């Protein structure tokens, strides 16, 4: 389909006719309740509007630059399959890739348990507790290994597989795992507290006693924890002198300022095995570290994002305009200094964002949380 009209003047008849062509296509393939995501520069495929509103926005503001493949409006990806980014729920970020309930592909992506060659490994069979299949153990590589226990990652895979095959209730088309993932996704989008989420679960269990609904937020986290990418808690000196990590993991006080690692007031925790009360120390300050390498690996393990990791090289519009970090002089200078790195577009480019970070306490702020965010620049802007 010719889209040269997208570069024309917005007052020209050709551009206005092209907008009508786009609207016809979008409302035929990606409309929800007579609305579509508005791809104008100001709304950026985030807000839903009716046809006449979208038309007005596209005439006044124009399309987002580089939006030549209408992936948010029903156009197929380069692999020939229907786009999985196509959202289906107006006015929220609750998109189709969640609502499709594609648990099998999600599990395979999360654990890199893809079939090899032409043979595929079906997930609709019954897995026994010892993970034996026909007398053999199915390994991560897709081969059988007699008398061998599955590794830790494979064991997690099989546990989640059992959850996926367990119906939420008798006759339900949704699994217990699907219910937990979708409801926990809503919790994250809505910013619900753990206590409010637990109260919701208690209410749902009371209303639907026949359903296999977790009892609390912690129980639900246990169900889906193996899917996610967790974080490490590292104790810190209250004055930020040091981290209790590595060789200094077991130190009880800071070797720089002498401050104790623990709060003065300890809380009691009951040890059910011994039946007695045991003091549990609480650290003064905690650093939450999100390991980088597993997250980069997940980007390439997932079929939904692996293809997009070369977008900056394969699909980016390169017309001399500055619309992506790859268009910048800094990016091009880096490529010239490290040609071997730049030769493979799969190599990951990261941008560090630390807005508001106050390492030397020179700003008059009282915040105690300082997020440091890494942004993968390989991905399209509307994803990263």
CSV table of C-alpha atoms in Angstrom, one decimal:
chain,number,residue,atom,x,y,z
A,1,UNK,CA,0.0,0.0,0.0
A,2,UNK,CA,1.4,3.3,-1.1
A,3,UNK,CA,1.9,5.7,1.8
A,4,UNK,CA,3.8,8.5,0.2
A,5,UNK,CA,0.8,10.7,1.0
A,6,UNK,CA,1.9,10.7,4.6
A,7,UNK,CA,4.8,13.1,3.7
A,8,UNK,CA,2.5,15.5,1.8
A,9,UNK,CA,1.1,18.8,3.1
A,10,UNK,CA,-1.8,18.2,5.5
A,11,UNK,CA,-4.0,20.6,3.5
A,12,UNK,CA,-3.6,18.7,0.3
A,13,UNK,CA,-6.4,16.5,-1.0
A,14,UNK,CA,-4.0,13.6,-1.4
A,15,UNK,CA,-3.2,13.7,2.3
A,16,UNK,CA,-6.8,14.0,3.4
A,17,UNK,CA,-7.8,11.1,1.1
A,18,UNK,CA,-5.0,9.1,2.6
A,19,UNK,CA,-6.2,9.8,6.1
A,20,UNK,CA,-9.6,8.5,5.1
A,21,UNK,CA,-7.9,5.3,3.7
A,22,UNK,CA,-6.1,4.8,7.0
A,23,UNK,CA,-9.3,5.3,9.0
A,24,UNK,CA,-11.1,2.8,6.9
A,25,UNK,CA,-8.4,0.3,7.4
A,26,UNK,CA,-8.0,1.0,11.1
A,27,UNK,CA,-11.7,0.8,11.9
A,28,UNK,CA,-12.0,-2.4,9.9
A,29,UNK,CA,-9.2,-4.1,11.8
A,30,UNK,CA,-8.6,-2.6,15.2
A,31,UNK,CA,-11.7,-0.6,16.4
A,32,UNK,CA,-13.1,-1.1,19.8
A,33,UNK,CA,-16.5,0.3,20.6
A,34,UNK,CA,-16.2,2.5,17.5
A,35,UNK,CA,-12.9,3.9,18.6
A,36,UNK,CA,-9.2,3.5,17.7
A,37,UNK,CA,-5.9,4.6,19.1
A,38,UNK,CA,-5.1,8.1,17.8
A,39,UNK,CA,-1.7,8.0,16.0
A,40,UNK,CA,-1.3,11.8,15.9
A,41,UNK,CA,1.9,13.4,17.2
A,42,UNK,CA,0.3,14.6,20.5
A,43,UNK,CA,-1.6,11.3,21.4
A,44,UNK,CA,1.0,8.8,20.2
A,45,UNK,CA,-1.2,5.7,20.0
A,46,UNK,CA,-2.1,6.0,23.7
A,47,UNK,CA,-5.6,7.6,23.7
A,48,UNK,CA,-8.8,6.2,22.2
A,49,UNK,CA,-11.0,8.5,20.1
A,50,UNK,CA,-13.9,8.3,17.6
A,51,UNK,CA,-13.4,8.5,13.9
A,52,UNK,CA,-14.1,12.2,13.4
A,53,UNK,CA,-11.9,13.1,16.4
A,54,UNK,CA,-9.0,11.1,15.0
A,55,UNK,CA,-9.5,12.6,11.6
A,56,UNK,CA,-9.3,16.1,13.0
A,57,UNK,CA,-6.1,15.3,15.0
A,58,UNK,CA,-4.4,13.8,12.0
A,59,UNK,CA,-5.2,16.9,9.9
A,60,UNK,CA,-4.2,19.4,12.6
A,61,UNK,CA,-1.2,17.6,14.1
A,62,UNK,CA,-0.2,14.9,11.6
A,63,UNK,CA,1.0,11.3,12.2
A,64,UNK,CA,3.8,10.3,14.5
A,65,UNK,CA,7.0,10.4,12.5
A,66,UNK,CA,8.1,6.9,11.4
A,67,UNK,CA,4.7,5.3,11.9
A,68,UNK,CA,4.6,3.7,8.5
A,69,UNK,CA,3.7,0.2,9.6
A,70,UNK,CA,0.3,0.5,11.3
A,71,UNK,CA,1.0,-2.1,14.0
A,72,UNK,CA,-1.4,-0.5,16.5
A,73,UNK,CA,-4.2,-0.6,13.9
A,74,UNK,CA,-4.3,-4.2,12.7
A,75,UNK,CA,-1.5,-4.4,10.2
A,76,UNK,CA,0.5,-7.6,10.1
A,77,UNK,CA,4.2,-7.7,11.3
A,78,UNK,CA,7.0,-8.5,8.9
A,79,UNK,CA,6.7,-12.2,9.8
A,80,UNK,CA,3.2,-12.2,8.2
A,81,UNK,CA,1.4,-12.8,11.4
A,82,UNK,CA,-1.1,-10.5,13.0
A,83,UNK,CA,0.4,-7.9,15.3
A,84,UNK,CA,0.3,-8.8,19.0
A,85,UNK,CA,0.5,-5.2,20.1
A,86,UNK,CA,-3.0,-4.4,18.9
A,87,UNK,CA,-4.8,-3.2,22.1
A,88,UNK,CA,-8.4,-4.1,22.8
A,89,UNK,CA,-9.5,-2.2,25.9
A,90,UNK,CA,-10.2,1.5,25.5
A,91,UNK,CA,-8.7,4.1,27.8
A,92,UNK,CA,-6.2,1.7,29.5
A,93,UNK,CA,-2.9,0.0,28.8
A,94,UNK,CA,-4.5,-3.4,29.1
A,95,UNK,CA,-3.6,-4.7,25.6
A,96,UNK,CA,-4.4,-7.7,23.5
A,97,UNK,CA,-1.3,-9.7,24.3
A,98,UNK,CA,-2.6,-10.1,27.8
A,99,UNK,CA,-6.2,-10.8,26.8
A,100,UNK,CA,-5.3,-13.5,24.3
A,101,UNK,CA,-4.4,-15.8,27.2
A,102,UNK,CA,-1.5,-17.2,25.3
A,103,UNK,CA,0.0,-19.0,28.3
A,104,UNK,CA,1.9,-21.6,26.3
A,105,UNK,CA,3.9,-19.2,24.3
A,106,UNK,CA,4.5,-17.1,27.3
A,107,UNK,CA,5.9,-20.0,29.3
A,108,UNK,CA,8.1,-21.1,26.4
A,109,UNK,CA,9.4,-17.6,25.9
A,110,UNK,CA,10.1,-17.1,29.7
A,111,UNK,CA,12.1,-20.3,30.0
A,112,UNK,CA,13.4,-20.6,26.4
A,113,UNK,CA,11.7,-24.0,26.1
A,114,UNK,CA,11.1,-23.8,22.3
A,115,UNK,CA,10.9,-26.8,20.1
A,116,UNK,CA,14.0,-27.7,18.0
A,117,UNK,CA,13.8,-28.6,14.4
A,118,UNK,CA,10.4,-29.8,13.1
A,119,UNK,CA,9.5,-31.6,16.3
A,120,UNK,CA,7.4,-29.7,18.8
A,121,UNK,CA,6.6,-30.6,22.3
A,122,UNK,CA,2.9,-30.3,23.1
A,123,UNK,CA,1.8,-28.8,26.4
A,124,UNK,CA,-1.6,-30.2,26.5
A,125,UNK,CA,-0.7,-33.5,28.2
A,126,UNK,CA,-0.7,-34.5,31.9
A,127,UNK,CA,2.6,-33.9,33.7
A,128,UNK,CA,3.3,-36.1,36.6
A,129,UNK,CA,5.0,-34.7,39.7
A,130,UNK,CA,8.4,-36.2,38.9
A,131,UNK,CA,8.2,-34.7,35.4
A,132,UNK,CA,8.6,-38.1,33.8
A,133,UNK,CA,7.2,-38.4,30.2
A,134,UNK,CA,7.1,-41.9,28.9
A,135,UNK,CA,9.7,-43.0,31.4
A,136,UNK,CA,12.1,-40.3,30.5
A,137,UNK,CA,12.7,-36.7,31.7
A,138,UNK,CA,12.2,-33.9,29.3
A,139,UNK,CA,15.2,-31.6,29.4
A,140,UNK,CA,15.4,-27.9,28.5
A,141,UNK,CA,17.1,-28.8,25.2
A,142,UNK,CA,14.1,-30.8,24.1
A,143,UNK,CA,15.8,-34.2,24.4
A,144,UNK,CA,15.1,-37.1,26.7
A,145,UNK,CA,17.6,-37.9,29.5
A,146,UNK,CA,16.8,-41.2,31.3
A,147,UNK,CA,17.2,-41.2,35.1
A,148,UNK,CA,18.1,-37.5,35.2
A,149,UNK,CA,16.3,-35.0,37.3
A,150,UNK,CA,15.2,-31.7,35.6
A,151,UNK,CA,17.4,-28.7,36.3
A,152,UNK,CA,16.0,-25.8,38.4
A,153,UNK,CA,14.7,-23.8,35.4
A,154,UNK,CA,13.0,-26.8,33.9
A,155,UNK,CA,11.4,-27.6,37.3
A,156,UNK,CA,10.0,-24.1,37.4
A,157,UNK,CA,8.7,-24.6,33.9
A,158,UNK,CA,6.9,-27.8,34.8
A,159,UNK,CA,5.4,-26.3,37.9
A,160,UNK,CA,3.9,-23.4,36.0
A,161,UNK,CA,2.8,-25.8,33.3
A,162,UNK,CA,0.8,-27.6,35.9
A,163,UNK,CA,-0.8,-24.3,37.0
A,164,UNK,CA,-1.6,-23.5,33.4
A,165,UNK,CA,-3.4,-26.8,32.9
A,166,UNK,CA,-5.4,-26.4,36.2
A,167,UNK,CA,-8.8,-24.9,35.5
A,168,UNK,CA,-9.8,-21.9,37.5
A,169,UNK,CA,-13.1,-23.7,38.2
A,170,UNK,CA,-14.7,-26.7,36.6
A,171,UNK,CA,-15.6,-26.0,33.0
A,172,UNK,CA,-13.7,-22.6,32.9
A,173,UNK,CA,-11.9,-21.7,29.7
A,174,UNK,CA,-9.3,-19.9,31.9
A,175,UNK,CA,-6.6,-21.4,34.0
A,176,UNK,CA,-5.6,-20.6,37.5
A,177,UNK,CA,-2.3,-19.2,36.2
A,178,UNK,CA,-4.1,-17.0,33.6
A,179,UNK,CA,-6.3,-15.6,36.3
A,180,UNK,CA,-3.4,-14.8,38.6
A,181,UNK,CA,-1.4,-13.1,35.8
A,182,UNK,CA,-4.2,-11.0,34.5
A,183,UNK,CA,-5.4,-9.9,38.0
A,184,UNK,CA,-1.8,-9.1,39.1
A,185,UNK,CA,-1.3,-7.1,35.9
A,186,UNK,CA,-4.4,-5.0,36.9
A,187,UNK,CA,-2.9,-4.5,40.4
A,188,UNK,CA,0.3,-3.2,38.8
A,189,UNK,CA,-1.5,-0.9,36.4
A,190,UNK,CA,-3.8,0.5,39.1
A,191,UNK,CA,-1.1,0.8,41.8
A,192,UNK,CA,-3.1,-1.2,44.3
A,193,UNK,CA,-1.5,-1.9,47.7
A,194,UNK,CA,-0.8,-5.4,48.8
A,195,UNK,CA,-3.4,-5.1,51.6
A,196,UNK,CA,-6.1,-3.8,49.2
A,197,UNK,CA,-5.3,-6.6,46.8
A,198,UNK,CA,-5.6,-9.2,49.5
A,199,UNK,CA,-9.0,-7.8,50.5
A,200,UNK,CA,-10.1,-8.1,46.8
A,201,UNK,CA,-9.0,-11.7,46.7
A,202,UNK,CA,-10.9,-12.5,50.0
A,203,UNK,CA,-14.0,-10.9,48.5
A,204,UNK,CA,-13.7,-12.9,45.3
A,205,UNK,CA,-13.2,-16.1,47.2
A,206,UNK,CA,-16.3,-15.4,49.2
A,207,UNK,CA,-18.4,-14.6,46.1
A,208,UNK,CA,-17.0,-17.5,44.1
A,209,UNK,CA,-16.1,-20.3,46.6
A,210,UNK,CA,-15.9,-22.9,43.8
A,211,UNK,CA,-13.0,-21.1,42.1
A,212,UNK,CA,-9.3,-21.7,42.9
A,213,UNK,CA,-8.5,-18.2,43.9
A,214,UNK,CA,-5.3,-17.5,46.0
A,215,UNK,CA,-6.0,-16.4,49.5
A,216,UNK,CA,-3.7,-13.4,49.6
A,217,UNK,CA,-1.4,-11.2,47.6
A,218,UNK,CA,1.6,-13.2,48.8
A,219,UNK,CA,0.0,-16.5,47.7
A,220,UNK,CA,-0.5,-15.1,44.3
A,221,UNK,CA,3.0,-13.9,44.1
A,222,UNK,CA,4.2,-17.4,44.9
A,223,UNK,CA,2.2,-18.7,41.9
A,224,UNK,CA,3.6,-16.4,39.4
A,225,UNK,CA,7.0,-15.5,40.8
A,226,UNK,CA,8.9,-17.9,38.6
A,227,UNK,CA,7.6,-16.1,35.5
A,228,UNK,CA,8.9,-12.7,36.5
A,229,UNK,CA,12.3,-11.2,36.8
A,230,UNK,CA,12.9,-10.6,40.5
A,231,UNK,CA,15.3,-8.3,42.3
A,232,UNK,CA,18.0,-8.6,44.9
A,233,UNK,CA,17.8,-6.9,48.3
A,234,UNK,CA,21.1,-5.5,49.4
A,235,UNK,CA,21.5,-3.8,52.8
A,236,UNK,CA,23.1,-0.4,52.8
A,237,UNK,CA,24.7,1.9,55.3
A,238,UNK,CA,22.3,4.6,56.4
A,239,UNK,CA,24.8,7.2,55.4
A,240,UNK,CA,25.3,5.5,52.0
A,241,UNK,CA,29.0,4.7,52.8
A,242,UNK,CA,28.9,1.1,51.7
A,243,UNK,CA,26.8,-1.9,50.7
A,244,UNK,CA,26.7,-5.1,52.7
A,245,UNK,CA,27.5,-7.2,49.6
A,246,UNK,CA,30.2,-9.6,48.5
A,247,UNK,CA,32.9,-10.0,51.1
A,248,UNK,CA,31.2,-7.5,53.3
A,249,UNK,CA,27.8,-9.3,53.3
A,250,UNK,CA,28.0,-10.4,56.9
A,251,UNK,CA,29.3,-7.2,58.5
A,252,UNK,CA,27.1,-5.8,61.2
A,253,UNK,CA,28.2,-2.1,61.0
A,254,UNK,CA,29.7,0.3,58.5
A,255,UNK,CA,33.5,0.2,58.3
A,256,UNK,CA,33.5,3.8,57.2
A,257,UNK,CA,31.2,5.7,59.6
A,258,UNK,CA,30.6,2.9,62.2
A,259,UNK,CA,26.8,3.1,61.9
A,260,UNK,CA,24.9,-0.1,62.7
A,261,UNK,CA,23.3,-2.0,59.9
A,262,UNK,CA,20.1,-2.6,61.8
A,263,UNK,CA,17.4,-0.5,63.3
A,264,UNK,CA,17.3,0.0,67.1
A,265,UNK,CA,13.9,-1.5,67.5
A,266,UNK,CA,13.6,-5.1,66.4
A,267,UNK,CA,10.3,-6.9,65.6
A,268,UNK,CA,9.3,-10.3,66.8
A,269,UNK,CA,8.6,-13.1,64.4
A,270,UNK,CA,7.2,-16.5,65.6
A,271,UNK,CA,9.2,-19.5,64.5
A,272,UNK,CA,6.6,-22.2,64.0
A,273,UNK,CA,9.1,-25.0,63.9
A,274,UNK,CA,10.5,-24.3,67.3
A,275,UNK,CA,7.3,-22.8,68.7
A,276,UNK,CA,9.2,-19.9,70.2
A,277,UNK,CA,9.6,-16.2,69.5
A,278,UNK,CA,12.6,-15.2,67.6
A,279,UNK,CA,13.9,-11.7,67.0
A,280,UNK,CA,14.1,-10.6,63.4
A,281,UNK,CA,16.4,-7.7,62.7
A,282,UNK,CA,15.3,-5.0,60.2
A,283,UNK,CA,17.9,-3.2,58.1
A,284,UNK,CA,18.0,0.6,58.2
A,285,UNK,CA,18.3,1.0,54.5
A,286,UNK,CA,17.8,-1.5,51.6
A,287,UNK,CA,19.0,-1.2,48.0
A,288,UNK,CA,16.8,-3.1,45.5
A,289,UNK,CA,18.9,-4.2,42.6
A,290,UNK,CA,17.4,-5.5,39.4
A,291,UNK,CA,20.0,-7.7,37.6
A,292,UNK,CA,20.5,-6.5,34.1
A,293,UNK,CA,21.7,-9.6,32.2
A,294,UNK,CA,18.6,-11.8,32.8
A,295,UNK,CA,16.4,-8.9,31.5
A,296,UNK,CA,18.5,-8.5,28.4
A,297,UNK,CA,18.3,-12.2,27.8
A,298,UNK,CA,14.6,-12.1,28.2
A,299,UNK,CA,14.3,-9.5,25.4
A,300,UNK,CA,15.9,-12.0,23.0
A,301,UNK,CA,14.2,-15.1,24.4
A,302,UNK,CA,10.7,-13.6,23.9
A,303,UNK,CA,9.4,-14.0,20.4
A,304,UNK,CA,7.4,-10.8,21.0
A,305,UNK,CA,10.5,-8.6,21.4
A,306,UNK,CA,13.4,-10.4,19.8
A,307,UNK,CA,12.5,-9.1,16.3
A,308,UNK,CA,12.2,-5.5,17.6
A,309,UNK,CA,15.7,-5.5,19.0
A,310,UNK,CA,17.1,-4.7,15.6
A,311,UNK,CA,14.4,-2.1,14.8
A,312,UNK,CA,16.9,0.7,15.1
A,313,UNK,CA,18.8,-0.8,12.1
A,314,UNK,CA,16.2,-2.5,10.0
A,315,UNK,CA,13.0,-0.5,10.3
A,316,UNK,CA,14.0,3.0,11.5
A,317,UNK,CA,13.2,5.8,9.1
A,318,UNK,CA,16.6,7.3,8.2
A,319,UNK,CA,16.0,10.6,6.4
A,320,UNK,CA,18.4,12.9,8.3
A,321,UNK,CA,15.8,14.0,10.9
A,322,UNK,CA,16.5,13.6,14.6
A,323,UNK,CA,13.7,11.3,15.8
A,324,UNK,CA,15.6,8.5,17.5
A,325,UNK,CA,18.9,8.3,19.4
A,326,UNK,CA,20.3,6.4,16.4
A,327,UNK,CA,20.0,9.7,14.4
A,328,UNK,CA,22.2,11.6,16.9
A,329,UNK,CA,25.9,12.5,16.4
A,330,UNK,CA,26.7,10.7,19.6
A,331,UNK,CA,25.4,7.4,18.3
A,332,UNK,CA,27.3,7.8,15.0
A,333,UNK,CA,30.4,8.8,16.8
A,334,UNK,CA,30.2,5.7,19.0
A,335,UNK,CA,29.7,3.5,15.9
A,336,UNK,CA,32.9,5.0,14.3
A,337,UNK,CA,34.9,4.3,17.4
A,338,UNK,CA,33.7,0.8,17.9
A,339,UNK,CA,32.9,-0.6,14.4
A,340,UNK,CA,33.0,-4.2,15.6
A,341,UNK,CA,30.2,-3.5,18.1
A,342,UNK,CA,28.2,-1.5,15.6
A,343,UNK,CA,28.4,-4.2,12.9
A,344,UNK,CA,25.9,-6.4,14.7
A,345,UNK,CA,22.5,-4.6,15.2
A,346,UNK,CA,21.6,-7.1,17.9
A,347,UNK,CA,24.2,-5.6,20.3
A,348,UNK,CA,22.3,-3.7,23.0
A,349,UNK,CA,22.4,0.1,23.3
A,350,UNK,CA,21.4,1.3,26.7
A,351,UNK,CA,20.5,4.8,28.0
A,352,UNK,CA,20.7,5.5,31.7
A,353,UNK,CA,18.0,7.8,33.2
A,354,UNK,CA,18.5,9.1,36.7
A,355,UNK,CA,16.4,12.2,36.8
A,356,UNK,CA,16.3,13.7,40.3
A,357,UNK,CA,19.1,11.4,41.6
A,358,UNK,CA,20.8,13.1,44.5
A,359,UNK,CA,24.1,11.2,45.2
A,360,UNK,CA,25.8,14.1,47.0
A,361,UNK,CA,22.7,15.5,48.8
A,362,UNK,CA,23.2,18.9,47.3
A,363,UNK,CA,19.4,19.3,46.5
A,364,UNK,CA,16.8,20.2,49.1
A,365,UNK,CA,14.7,17.0,48.7
A,366,UNK,CA,13.6,14.5,51.3
A,367,UNK,CA,13.0,11.6,49.0
A,368,UNK,CA,14.3,8.2,50.2
A,369,UNK,CA,13.8,6.3,46.9
A,370,UNK,CA,16.0,7.0,43.9
A,371,UNK,CA,15.2,5.0,40.8
A,372,UNK,CA,18.0,4.5,38.2
A,373,UNK,CA,16.5,3.3,34.9
A,374,UNK,CA,18.1,1.7,31.9
A,375,UNK,CA,16.3,2.2,28.6
A,376,UNK,CA,17.1,-0.2,25.6
A,377,UNK,CA,17.4,2.0,22.6
A,378,UNK,CA,17.3,-0.9,20.2
A,379,UNK,CA,13.5,-1.0,20.5
A,380,UNK,CA,11.0,1.3,18.7
A,381,UNK,CA,10.2,4.4,20.7
A,382,UNK,CA,6.7,3.4,21.4
A,383,UNK,CA,8.0,0.2,23.1
A,384,UNK,CA,11.1,1.3,25.0
